[in-house]
């Protein structure tokens, strides 16, 4: 495993994103929607760094299954319960890869007529994009490596790591062949 971003670098980036968001949502009470499971650590740190009135809700979509490649088919495992009509909605992602997950979700949200709809992602992997998505708040741009830690998994492993690492190809292969 190779360290990509340390806990200190992540904290600095989260504080920076929070200050941008706070400036843009002054006097508003945004609804932050986290995409589970990967965003749970980032969202938890982001709302504390924001330290302003806001609401939080979650959805659970899945496009990966137990592998490193997006299937392109997005499944809704747990839909959004909070009404979004007229709300300032900020979607919070851990990583945008092919863009399938976010694109699907943004389309479904836009149909419900929010007052505004923006995206914040901690990680962006633009070299893998298949579907264009507009990202308003971006933490780090990453190369084409499989990342784990800070909420992000590989086959449900490694979400607990406090920093962000690149998983080497050999580690993915050995994990696939183990029970
Ligand atoms: C990951 C990640 C993003 C999505 C990005 O979620 O958390 O939501 O994939 O991939 P895409 O841009 O190619 O669609 P995953 O489906 O692995 O579920 P998880 O968050 O529960 O781990």
Short mmCIF file of N, CA and C and ligand atoms in Angstrom, two decimals:
data_model
loop_
_atom_site.label_atom_id
_atom_site.label_comp_id
_atom_site.label_asym_id
_atom_site.label_seq_id
_atom_site.Cartn_x
_atom_site.Cartn_y
_atom_site.Cartn_z
N UNK A 1 0.84 -1.20 0.00
CA UNK A 1 0.00 0.00 0.00
C UNK A 1 0.87 1.24 0.00
N UNK A 2 0.50 2.23 -0.78
CA UNK A 2 1.31 3.45 -0.88
C UNK A 2 0.50 4.65 -0.37
N UNK A 3 1.09 5.41 0.54
CA UNK A 3 0.38 6.57 1.10
C UNK A 3 0.18 7.63 0.01
N UNK A 4 -1.07 8.06 -0.15
CA UNK A 4 -1.36 9.14 -1.10
C UNK A 4 -1.55 10.47 -0.36
N UNK A 5 -2.42 10.43 0.68
CA UNK A 5 -2.70 11.65 1.43
C UNK A 5 -2.74 11.34 2.92
N UNK A 6 -1.92 12.06 3.68
CA UNK A 6 -1.83 11.83 5.12
C UNK A 6 -3.04 12.44 5.83
N UNK A 7 -3.19 12.10 7.09
CA UNK A 7 -4.31 12.65 7.87
C UNK A 7 -4.20 14.18 7.94
N UNK A 8 -2.98 14.69 8.03
CA UNK A 8 -2.79 16.16 8.09
C UNK A 8 -3.20 16.81 6.77
N UNK A 9 -2.80 16.19 5.66
CA UNK A 9 -3.17 16.74 4.34
C UNK A 9 -4.68 16.71 4.15
N UNK A 10 -5.30 15.62 4.61
CA UNK A 10 -6.76 15.50 4.47
C UNK A 10 -7.45 16.58 5.30
N UNK A 11 -7.00 16.76 6.53
CA UNK A 11 -7.64 17.76 7.41
C UNK A 11 -7.55 19.16 6.79
N UNK A 12 -6.36 19.47 6.27
CA UNK A 12 -6.16 20.78 5.64
C UNK A 12 -7.11 20.96 4.46
N UNK A 13 -7.26 19.89 3.66
CA UNK A 13 -8.13 19.96 2.49
C UNK A 13 -9.60 20.08 2.89
N UNK A 14 -10.00 19.35 3.91
CA UNK A 14 -11.39 19.42 4.38
C UNK A 14 -11.69 20.83 4.89
N UNK A 15 -10.76 21.41 5.64
CA UNK A 15 -10.94 22.78 6.15
C UNK A 15 -11.06 23.78 4.99
N UNK A 16 -10.26 23.56 3.95
CA UNK A 16 -10.28 24.45 2.79
C UNK A 16 -11.63 24.34 2.05
N UNK A 17 -12.08 23.10 1.85
CA UNK A 17 -13.38 22.89 1.19
C UNK A 17 -14.49 23.52 2.02
N UNK A 18 -14.44 23.33 3.33
CA UNK A 18 -15.48 23.87 4.22
C UNK A 18 -15.52 25.39 4.13
N UNK A 19 -14.35 26.00 4.04
CA UNK A 19 -14.38 27.46 3.99
C UNK A 19 -14.95 27.96 2.66
N UNK A 20 -14.67 27.25 1.57
CA UNK A 20 -15.30 27.61 0.27
C UNK A 20 -16.82 27.45 0.36
N UNK A 21 -17.25 26.33 0.90
CA UNK A 21 -18.70 26.04 0.96
C UNK A 21 -19.40 27.04 1.88
N UNK A 22 -18.79 27.32 3.03
CA UNK A 22 -19.39 28.27 3.98
C UNK A 22 -19.59 29.62 3.31
N UNK A 23 -18.60 30.06 2.54
CA UNK A 23 -18.70 31.34 1.85
C UNK A 23 -19.83 31.36 0.84
N UNK A 24 -20.03 30.24 0.15
CA UNK A 24 -21.05 30.18 -0.90
C UNK A 24 -22.47 29.99 -0.36
N UNK A 25 -22.60 29.48 0.85
CA UNK A 25 -23.94 29.19 1.39
C UNK A 25 -24.28 30.09 2.58
N UNK A 26 -23.70 31.29 2.60
CA UNK A 26 -23.97 32.21 3.70
C UNK A 26 -25.45 32.52 3.79
N UNK A 27 -26.02 32.44 4.99
CA UNK A 27 -27.44 32.75 5.19
C UNK A 27 -28.37 31.66 4.71
N UNK A 28 -27.80 30.55 4.23
CA UNK A 28 -28.63 29.43 3.75
C UNK A 28 -28.45 28.23 4.67
N UNK A 29 -29.39 27.29 4.55
CA UNK A 29 -29.29 26.07 5.34
C UNK A 29 -29.26 24.90 4.36
N UNK A 30 -28.08 24.58 3.84
CA UNK A 30 -28.01 23.55 2.80
C UNK A 30 -28.36 22.17 3.33
N UNK A 31 -28.83 21.33 2.41
CA UNK A 31 -29.05 19.91 2.72
C UNK A 31 -27.87 19.15 2.13
N UNK A 32 -27.05 18.59 2.99
CA UNK A 32 -25.91 17.80 2.52
C UNK A 32 -26.34 16.35 2.40
N UNK A 33 -26.16 15.80 1.20
CA UNK A 33 -26.57 14.41 0.97
C UNK A 33 -25.34 13.57 0.72
N UNK A 34 -25.06 12.68 1.64
CA UNK A 34 -23.89 11.82 1.53
C UNK A 34 -24.24 10.53 0.80
N UNK A 35 -23.35 10.13 -0.11
CA UNK A 35 -23.54 8.85 -0.80
C UNK A 35 -22.80 7.76 -0.03
N UNK A 36 -23.58 6.88 0.56
CA UNK A 36 -23.01 5.78 1.36
C UNK A 36 -22.52 4.67 0.46
N UNK A 37 -21.54 3.85 0.92
CA UNK A 37 -21.02 4.03 2.25
C UNK A 37 -19.80 4.95 2.27
N UNK A 38 -19.13 5.05 1.14
CA UNK A 38 -17.79 5.64 1.09
C UNK A 38 -17.65 7.04 1.67
N UNK A 39 -18.74 7.85 1.66
CA UNK A 39 -18.59 9.26 2.06
C UNK A 39 -18.74 9.49 3.56
N UNK A 40 -18.98 8.42 4.33
CA UNK A 40 -19.40 8.67 5.72
C UNK A 40 -18.32 9.35 6.56
N UNK A 41 -17.05 9.04 6.34
CA UNK A 41 -15.99 9.67 7.13
C UNK A 41 -15.79 11.12 6.67
N UNK A 42 -15.74 11.31 5.38
CA UNK A 42 -15.56 12.66 4.82
C UNK A 42 -16.71 13.58 5.23
N UNK A 43 -17.93 13.10 5.10
CA UNK A 43 -19.09 13.93 5.45
C UNK A 43 -19.05 14.30 6.93
N UNK A 44 -18.69 13.35 7.77
CA UNK A 44 -18.64 13.62 9.21
C UNK A 44 -17.63 14.71 9.52
N UNK A 45 -16.47 14.66 8.86
CA UNK A 45 -15.46 15.70 9.10
C UNK A 45 -15.86 17.02 8.46
N UNK A 46 -16.49 16.94 7.28
CA UNK A 46 -16.88 18.16 6.57
C UNK A 46 -17.92 18.96 7.35
N UNK A 47 -18.94 18.29 7.89
CA UNK A 47 -19.99 19.05 8.61
C UNK A 47 -19.43 19.71 9.87
N UNK A 48 -18.46 19.04 10.51
CA UNK A 48 -17.87 19.65 11.71
C UNK A 48 -16.99 20.83 11.34
N UNK A 49 -16.31 20.72 10.19
CA UNK A 49 -15.48 21.84 9.74
C UNK A 49 -16.36 23.00 9.27
N UNK A 50 -17.54 22.68 8.73
CA UNK A 50 -18.44 23.73 8.25
C UNK A 50 -18.96 24.57 9.42
N UNK A 51 -19.40 23.87 10.48
CA UNK A 51 -19.84 24.56 11.70
C UNK A 51 -20.86 25.66 11.38
N UNK A 52 -21.89 25.30 10.61
CA UNK A 52 -22.96 26.24 10.27
C UNK A 52 -24.27 25.47 10.18
N UNK A 53 -25.42 26.17 10.21
CA UNK A 53 -26.69 25.45 10.12
C UNK A 53 -26.79 24.68 8.81
N UNK A 54 -27.15 23.41 8.91
CA UNK A 54 -27.30 22.56 7.71
C UNK A 54 -28.09 21.32 8.11
N UNK A 55 -28.55 20.59 7.11
CA UNK A 55 -29.19 19.30 7.36
C UNK A 55 -28.40 18.23 6.64
N UNK A 56 -28.53 17.01 7.12
CA UNK A 56 -27.78 15.90 6.53
C UNK A 56 -28.75 14.76 6.23
N UNK A 57 -28.60 14.16 5.08
CA UNK A 57 -29.30 12.91 4.79
C UNK A 57 -28.37 12.03 3.95
N UNK A 58 -28.76 10.80 3.77
CA UNK A 58 -27.90 9.85 3.07
C UNK A 58 -28.69 9.07 2.04
N UNK A 59 -27.98 8.65 1.00
CA UNK A 59 -28.54 7.66 0.08
C UNK A 59 -27.49 6.57 -0.06
N UNK A 60 -27.94 5.41 -0.47
CA UNK A 60 -26.98 4.35 -0.73
C UNK A 60 -27.21 3.82 -2.13
N UNK A 61 -26.24 4.09 -2.98
CA UNK A 61 -26.26 3.62 -4.37
C UNK A 61 -25.08 2.70 -4.52
N UNK A 62 -25.12 1.84 -5.48
CA UNK A 62 -23.98 0.97 -5.69
C UNK A 62 -23.79 0.68 -7.17
N UNK A 63 -22.54 0.80 -7.62
CA UNK A 63 -22.27 0.47 -9.02
C UNK A 63 -21.09 -0.47 -9.15
N UNK A 64 -20.39 -0.72 -8.06
CA UNK A 64 -19.16 -1.49 -8.15
C UNK A 64 -19.31 -2.98 -7.88
N UNK A 65 -20.06 -3.34 -6.85
CA UNK A 65 -20.02 -4.72 -6.38
C UNK A 65 -18.67 -4.96 -5.75
N UNK A 66 -18.20 -6.18 -5.71
CA UNK A 66 -16.91 -6.49 -5.10
C UNK A 66 -15.83 -6.54 -6.16
N UNK A 67 -15.46 -5.44 -6.72
CA UNK A 67 -14.40 -5.41 -7.72
C UNK A 67 -13.86 -4.01 -7.85
N UNK A 68 -12.93 -3.81 -8.74
CA UNK A 68 -12.34 -2.48 -8.90
C UNK A 68 -12.95 -1.73 -10.08
N UNK A 69 -13.79 -2.39 -10.87
CA UNK A 69 -14.36 -1.75 -12.05
C UNK A 69 -15.82 -1.41 -11.83
N UNK A 70 -16.21 -0.20 -12.22
CA UNK A 70 -17.61 0.16 -12.14
C UNK A 70 -18.39 -0.62 -13.18
N UNK A 71 -19.57 -1.10 -12.79
CA UNK A 71 -20.37 -1.88 -13.73
C UNK A 71 -21.13 -0.95 -14.67
N UNK A 72 -21.27 0.32 -14.27
CA UNK A 72 -22.05 1.25 -15.09
C UNK A 72 -23.54 1.17 -14.78
N UNK A 73 -23.94 0.14 -14.06
CA UNK A 73 -25.34 0.02 -13.66
C UNK A 73 -25.44 0.45 -12.20
N UNK A 74 -26.29 1.45 -11.97
CA UNK A 74 -26.41 1.98 -10.62
C UNK A 74 -27.66 1.41 -9.98
N UNK A 75 -27.51 0.90 -8.79
CA UNK A 75 -28.66 0.37 -8.05
C UNK A 75 -28.93 1.27 -6.85
N UNK A 76 -30.22 1.53 -6.57
CA UNK A 76 -30.59 2.30 -5.38
C UNK A 76 -30.84 1.31 -4.26
N UNK A 77 -29.97 1.35 -3.25
CA UNK A 77 -30.14 0.45 -2.12
C UNK A 77 -30.91 1.12 -0.99
N UNK A 78 -30.79 2.45 -0.90
CA UNK A 78 -31.55 3.22 0.09
C UNK A 78 -31.74 4.62 -0.48
N UNK A 79 -32.98 4.99 -0.78
CA UNK A 79 -33.24 6.27 -1.44
C UNK A 79 -33.28 7.44 -0.47
N UNK A 80 -33.35 8.65 -1.03
CA UNK A 80 -33.36 9.87 -0.22
C UNK A 80 -34.76 10.08 0.36
N UNK A 81 -34.82 10.34 1.66
CA UNK A 81 -36.12 10.51 2.32
C UNK A 81 -36.49 11.99 2.49
N UNK A 82 -35.52 12.88 2.61
CA UNK A 82 -35.80 14.30 2.83
C UNK A 82 -36.31 14.95 1.53
N UNK A 83 -37.44 15.71 1.61
CA UNK A 83 -37.90 16.42 0.40
C UNK A 83 -36.84 17.44 -0.03
N UNK A 84 -36.57 17.53 -1.34
CA UNK A 84 -35.50 18.42 -1.81
C UNK A 84 -36.03 19.62 -2.59
N UNK A 85 -37.35 19.62 -2.87
CA UNK A 85 -37.89 20.73 -3.66
C UNK A 85 -37.61 22.07 -2.94
N UNK A 86 -36.98 22.98 -3.67
CA UNK A 86 -36.69 24.31 -3.11
C UNK A 86 -35.49 24.34 -2.17
N UNK A 87 -34.83 23.23 -1.97
CA UNK A 87 -33.68 23.20 -1.04
C UNK A 87 -32.36 23.43 -1.79
N UNK A 88 -31.39 23.92 -1.04
CA UNK A 88 -30.03 24.03 -1.58
C UNK A 88 -29.32 22.72 -1.25
N UNK A 89 -29.19 21.88 -2.26
CA UNK A 89 -28.68 20.52 -2.04
C UNK A 89 -27.20 20.45 -2.44
N UNK A 90 -26.41 19.92 -1.52
CA UNK A 90 -25.00 19.69 -1.80
C UNK A 90 -24.73 18.19 -1.65
N UNK A 91 -24.42 17.56 -2.77
CA UNK A 91 -24.14 16.12 -2.76
C UNK A 91 -22.69 15.92 -2.37
N UNK A 92 -22.46 15.03 -1.41
CA UNK A 92 -21.11 14.81 -0.89
C UNK A 92 -20.65 13.39 -1.23
N UNK A 93 -19.60 13.33 -2.03
CA UNK A 93 -19.03 12.05 -2.49
C UNK A 93 -17.62 11.86 -1.94
N UNK A 94 -17.22 10.62 -1.80
CA UNK A 94 -15.82 10.35 -1.45
C UNK A 94 -14.96 10.38 -2.71
N UNK A 95 -15.46 9.77 -3.79
CA UNK A 95 -14.66 9.73 -5.03
C UNK A 95 -15.57 9.68 -6.26
N UNK A 96 -15.18 10.43 -7.27
CA UNK A 96 -15.86 10.34 -8.57
C UNK A 96 -14.89 9.66 -9.52
N UNK A 97 -15.33 8.54 -10.08
CA UNK A 97 -14.48 7.72 -10.93
C UNK A 97 -15.07 7.78 -12.36
N UNK A 98 -15.86 6.80 -12.75
CA UNK A 98 -16.47 6.86 -14.09
C UNK A 98 -17.51 7.97 -14.19
N UNK A 99 -18.08 8.35 -13.05
CA UNK A 99 -19.14 9.37 -13.03
C UNK A 99 -20.54 8.77 -13.11
N UNK A 100 -20.65 7.46 -13.31
CA UNK A 100 -21.97 6.82 -13.45
C UNK A 100 -22.85 7.06 -12.23
N UNK A 101 -22.27 6.85 -11.04
CA UNK A 101 -23.06 6.94 -9.80
C UNK A 101 -23.61 8.35 -9.64
N UNK A 102 -22.72 9.33 -9.75
CA UNK A 102 -23.11 10.72 -9.52
C UNK A 102 -24.07 11.21 -10.60
N UNK A 103 -23.79 10.87 -11.84
CA UNK A 103 -24.64 11.31 -12.93
C UNK A 103 -26.07 10.80 -12.74
N UNK A 104 -26.18 9.54 -12.40
CA UNK A 104 -27.49 8.94 -12.17
C UNK A 104 -28.22 9.68 -11.04
N UNK A 105 -27.50 9.91 -9.94
CA UNK A 105 -28.14 10.53 -8.77
C UNK A 105 -28.51 11.98 -9.04
N UNK A 106 -27.62 12.72 -9.71
CA UNK A 106 -27.91 14.13 -9.98
C UNK A 106 -29.14 14.27 -10.88
N UNK A 107 -29.28 13.38 -11.85
CA UNK A 107 -30.46 13.44 -12.72
C UNK A 107 -31.73 13.21 -11.92
N UNK A 108 -31.69 12.25 -11.01
CA UNK A 108 -32.89 11.97 -10.23
C UNK A 108 -33.18 13.11 -9.26
N UNK A 109 -32.14 13.75 -8.74
CA UNK A 109 -32.36 14.89 -7.83
C UNK A 109 -32.89 16.10 -8.59
N UNK A 110 -32.33 16.36 -9.76
CA UNK A 110 -32.73 17.54 -10.54
C UNK A 110 -34.22 17.50 -10.87
N UNK A 111 -34.75 16.29 -11.09
CA UNK A 111 -36.18 16.14 -11.41
C UNK A 111 -37.06 16.59 -10.24
N UNK A 112 -36.48 16.60 -9.02
CA UNK A 112 -37.27 17.00 -7.84
C UNK A 112 -37.16 18.49 -7.54
N UNK A 113 -36.58 19.23 -8.45
CA UNK A 113 -36.54 20.70 -8.44
C UNK A 113 -35.98 21.32 -7.16
N UNK A 114 -34.74 21.03 -6.83
CA UNK A 114 -34.10 21.76 -5.73
C UNK A 114 -33.82 23.20 -6.14
N UNK A 115 -33.64 24.11 -5.17
CA UNK A 115 -33.30 25.50 -5.49
C UNK A 115 -31.92 25.55 -6.12
N UNK A 116 -31.01 24.74 -5.61
CA UNK A 116 -29.68 24.65 -6.20
C UNK A 116 -29.15 23.25 -5.97
N UNK A 117 -28.22 22.84 -6.82
CA UNK A 117 -27.70 21.46 -6.75
C UNK A 117 -26.22 21.51 -7.08
N UNK A 118 -25.40 21.19 -6.07
CA UNK A 118 -23.96 21.22 -6.27
C UNK A 118 -23.34 19.93 -5.76
N UNK A 119 -22.07 19.74 -6.14
CA UNK A 119 -21.37 18.51 -5.80
C UNK A 119 -20.05 18.83 -5.11
N UNK A 120 -19.78 18.12 -4.04
CA UNK A 120 -18.49 18.21 -3.37
C UNK A 120 -17.91 16.79 -3.30
N UNK A 121 -16.72 16.62 -3.83
CA UNK A 121 -16.08 15.31 -3.71
C UNK A 121 -14.67 15.48 -3.14
N UNK A 122 -14.30 14.57 -2.28
CA UNK A 122 -12.95 14.64 -1.72
C UNK A 122 -11.92 14.26 -2.78
N UNK A 123 -12.23 13.20 -3.54
CA UNK A 123 -11.29 12.72 -4.55
C UNK A 123 -11.94 12.73 -5.93
N UNK A 124 -11.15 13.03 -6.92
CA UNK A 124 -11.63 13.01 -8.31
C UNK A 124 -10.60 12.26 -9.14
N UNK A 125 -11.11 11.32 -9.94
CA UNK A 125 -10.22 10.54 -10.81
C UNK A 125 -10.65 10.79 -12.26
N UNK A 126 -10.30 11.99 -12.78
CA UNK A 126 -10.83 12.39 -14.10
C UNK A 126 -10.39 11.50 -15.25
N UNK A 127 -9.24 10.82 -15.10
CA UNK A 127 -8.75 9.98 -16.19
C UNK A 127 -9.67 8.78 -16.44
N UNK A 128 -10.59 8.51 -15.53
CA UNK A 128 -11.47 7.35 -15.67
C UNK A 128 -12.89 7.74 -16.09
N UNK A 129 -13.12 9.02 -16.30
CA UNK A 129 -14.49 9.48 -16.52
C UNK A 129 -15.11 8.94 -17.79
N UNK A 130 -16.31 8.39 -17.68
CA UNK A 130 -17.09 7.95 -18.85
C UNK A 130 -18.28 8.89 -19.08
N UNK A 131 -18.79 9.45 -17.99
CA UNK A 131 -19.97 10.32 -18.05
C UNK A 131 -19.57 11.67 -17.47
N UNK A 132 -19.83 12.77 -18.20
CA UNK A 132 -19.42 14.08 -17.65
C UNK A 132 -20.26 14.48 -16.44
N UNK A 133 -19.59 14.96 -15.41
CA UNK A 133 -20.30 15.50 -14.24
C UNK A 133 -19.60 16.78 -13.80
N UNK A 134 -20.39 17.75 -13.37
CA UNK A 134 -19.82 19.01 -12.90
C UNK A 134 -19.53 18.90 -11.41
N UNK A 135 -18.29 19.17 -11.06
CA UNK A 135 -17.89 19.13 -9.65
C UNK A 135 -17.59 20.56 -9.20
N UNK A 136 -18.31 21.01 -8.18
CA UNK A 136 -18.14 22.39 -7.71
C UNK A 136 -17.05 22.51 -6.65
N UNK A 137 -16.90 21.50 -5.81
CA UNK A 137 -15.89 21.52 -4.76
C UNK A 137 -15.12 20.21 -4.84
N UNK A 138 -13.82 20.34 -5.17
CA UNK A 138 -12.99 19.15 -5.39
C UNK A 138 -11.82 19.19 -4.42
N UNK A 139 -11.59 18.07 -3.73
CA UNK A 139 -10.46 17.98 -2.82
C UNK A 139 -9.19 17.69 -3.58
N UNK A 140 -8.90 16.42 -3.79
CA UNK A 140 -7.68 16.00 -4.49
C UNK A 140 -8.02 15.34 -5.82
N UNK A 141 -7.16 15.55 -6.80
CA UNK A 141 -7.25 14.79 -8.05
C UNK A 141 -6.28 13.62 -7.93
N UNK A 142 -6.75 12.42 -8.30
CA UNK A 142 -5.88 11.24 -8.19
C UNK A 142 -5.70 10.58 -9.55
N UNK A 143 -4.56 9.89 -9.64
CA UNK A 143 -4.26 9.15 -10.87
C UNK A 143 -5.10 7.87 -10.92
N UNK A 144 -4.86 7.05 -11.92
CA UNK A 144 -5.65 5.83 -12.09
C UNK A 144 -5.13 4.70 -11.20
N UNK A 145 -5.38 4.87 -9.90
CA UNK A 145 -5.02 3.83 -8.93
C UNK A 145 -6.24 3.55 -8.08
N UNK A 146 -6.29 2.36 -7.48
CA UNK A 146 -7.42 2.05 -6.61
C UNK A 146 -7.11 2.57 -5.22
N UNK A 147 -7.97 3.49 -4.72
CA UNK A 147 -7.69 4.11 -3.43
C UNK A 147 -8.53 3.49 -2.32
N UNK A 148 -7.92 3.45 -1.14
CA UNK A 148 -8.62 2.93 0.05
C UNK A 148 -8.31 3.82 1.25
N UNK A 149 -9.16 3.70 2.26
CA UNK A 149 -8.97 4.43 3.50
C UNK A 149 -9.88 5.64 3.58
N UNK A 150 -10.01 6.21 4.80
CA UNK A 150 -10.84 7.38 5.05
C UNK A 150 -12.27 7.13 4.53
N UNK A 151 -12.77 5.94 4.78
CA UNK A 151 -14.14 5.58 4.39
C UNK A 151 -14.22 4.75 3.12
N UNK A 152 -13.16 4.77 2.32
CA UNK A 152 -13.21 4.10 1.01
C UNK A 152 -12.68 2.67 1.15
N UNK A 153 -13.39 1.76 0.52
CA UNK A 153 -13.08 0.33 0.71
C UNK A 153 -12.49 -0.34 -0.52
N UNK A 154 -11.95 -1.50 -0.27
CA UNK A 154 -11.71 -2.49 -1.33
C UNK A 154 -12.40 -3.75 -0.82
N UNK A 155 -13.50 -4.15 -1.50
CA UNK A 155 -14.29 -5.32 -1.07
C UNK A 155 -14.58 -5.26 0.43
N UNK A 156 -15.01 -4.07 0.88
CA UNK A 156 -15.41 -3.80 2.27
C UNK A 156 -14.25 -3.76 3.27
N UNK A 157 -13.02 -3.87 2.79
CA UNK A 157 -11.85 -3.75 3.68
C UNK A 157 -11.33 -2.31 3.63
N UNK A 158 -10.60 -1.94 4.67
CA UNK A 158 -9.76 -0.73 4.74
C UNK A 158 -10.51 0.59 4.94
N UNK A 159 -11.83 0.57 5.14
CA UNK A 159 -12.54 1.84 5.34
C UNK A 159 -12.03 2.55 6.59
N UNK A 160 -11.52 1.78 7.56
CA UNK A 160 -11.12 2.32 8.86
C UNK A 160 -9.79 3.10 8.82
N UNK A 161 -9.02 2.96 7.76
CA UNK A 161 -7.71 3.62 7.73
C UNK A 161 -7.89 5.14 7.78
N UNK A 162 -7.17 5.84 8.65
CA UNK A 162 -7.37 7.29 8.79
C UNK A 162 -6.78 8.13 7.65
N UNK A 163 -5.86 7.54 6.88
CA UNK A 163 -5.28 8.25 5.74
C UNK A 163 -5.75 7.57 4.44
N UNK A 164 -5.31 8.10 3.30
CA UNK A 164 -5.73 7.55 2.00
C UNK A 164 -4.53 6.91 1.31
N UNK A 165 -4.71 5.69 0.85
CA UNK A 165 -3.63 4.91 0.25
C UNK A 165 -4.02 4.42 -1.14
N UNK A 166 -2.99 4.16 -1.96
CA UNK A 166 -3.20 3.48 -3.24
C UNK A 166 -2.94 2.00 -3.01
N UNK A 167 -3.87 1.19 -3.46
CA UNK A 167 -3.71 -0.26 -3.35
C UNK A 167 -3.00 -0.76 -4.60
N UNK A 168 -1.92 -1.49 -4.40
CA UNK A 168 -1.17 -1.98 -5.56
C UNK A 168 -1.96 -3.10 -6.25
N UNK A 169 -1.73 -3.29 -7.55
CA UNK A 169 -2.47 -4.28 -8.33
C UNK A 169 -2.33 -5.68 -7.74
N UNK A 170 -1.14 -6.00 -7.27
CA UNK A 170 -0.90 -7.33 -6.69
C UNK A 170 -1.76 -7.55 -5.45
N UNK A 171 -1.98 -6.45 -4.68
CA UNK A 171 -2.80 -6.56 -3.47
C UNK A 171 -4.26 -6.80 -3.84
N UNK A 172 -4.72 -6.15 -4.92
CA UNK A 172 -6.10 -6.39 -5.40
C UNK A 172 -6.24 -7.84 -5.82
N UNK A 173 -5.25 -8.35 -6.56
CA UNK A 173 -5.32 -9.72 -7.08
C UNK A 173 -5.31 -10.73 -5.94
N UNK A 174 -4.45 -10.52 -4.92
CA UNK A 174 -4.38 -11.49 -3.83
C UNK A 174 -5.66 -11.46 -3.02
N UNK A 175 -6.27 -10.27 -2.90
CA UNK A 175 -7.53 -10.16 -2.15
C UNK A 175 -8.64 -10.90 -2.89
N UNK A 176 -8.63 -10.80 -4.24
CA UNK A 176 -9.67 -11.44 -5.03
C UNK A 176 -9.60 -12.95 -4.87
N UNK A 177 -8.37 -13.47 -4.79
CA UNK A 177 -8.24 -14.93 -4.74
C UNK A 177 -8.38 -15.50 -3.33
N UNK A 178 -8.39 -14.60 -2.30
CA UNK A 178 -8.58 -15.12 -0.93
C UNK A 178 -10.07 -15.16 -0.58
N UNK A 179 -10.47 -16.00 0.41
CA UNK A 179 -11.89 -16.12 0.70
C UNK A 179 -12.47 -14.82 1.27
C1 LIG B 1 -17.90 4.14 -5.00
C2 LIG B 1 -17.68 5.56 -4.51
C3 LIG B 1 -18.59 6.37 -5.39
C4 LIG B 1 -18.65 5.57 -6.67
C5 LIG B 1 -17.82 6.25 -7.72
O1 LIG B 1 -19.01 3.62 -4.36
O2 LIG B 1 -18.00 5.69 -3.16
O3 LIG B 1 -19.88 6.49 -4.86
O4 LIG B 1 -18.11 4.27 -6.39
O5 LIG B 1 -17.74 5.46 -8.87
P1 LIG B 1 -18.26 5.89 -10.31
O6 LIG B 1 -17.90 7.34 -10.48
O7 LIG B 1 -17.49 4.99 -11.22
O8 LIG B 1 -19.72 5.64 -10.37
P2 LIG B 1 -19.33 2.05 -4.31
O9 LIG B 1 -20.34 1.74 -5.38
O10 LIG B 1 -18.03 1.28 -4.35
O11 LIG B 1 -20.03 1.86 -2.93
P3 LIG B 1 -19.52 2.23 -1.44
O12 LIG B 1 -19.45 3.74 -1.37
O13 LIG B 1 -20.58 1.65 -0.57
O14 LIG B 1 -18.17 1.61 -1.21
#
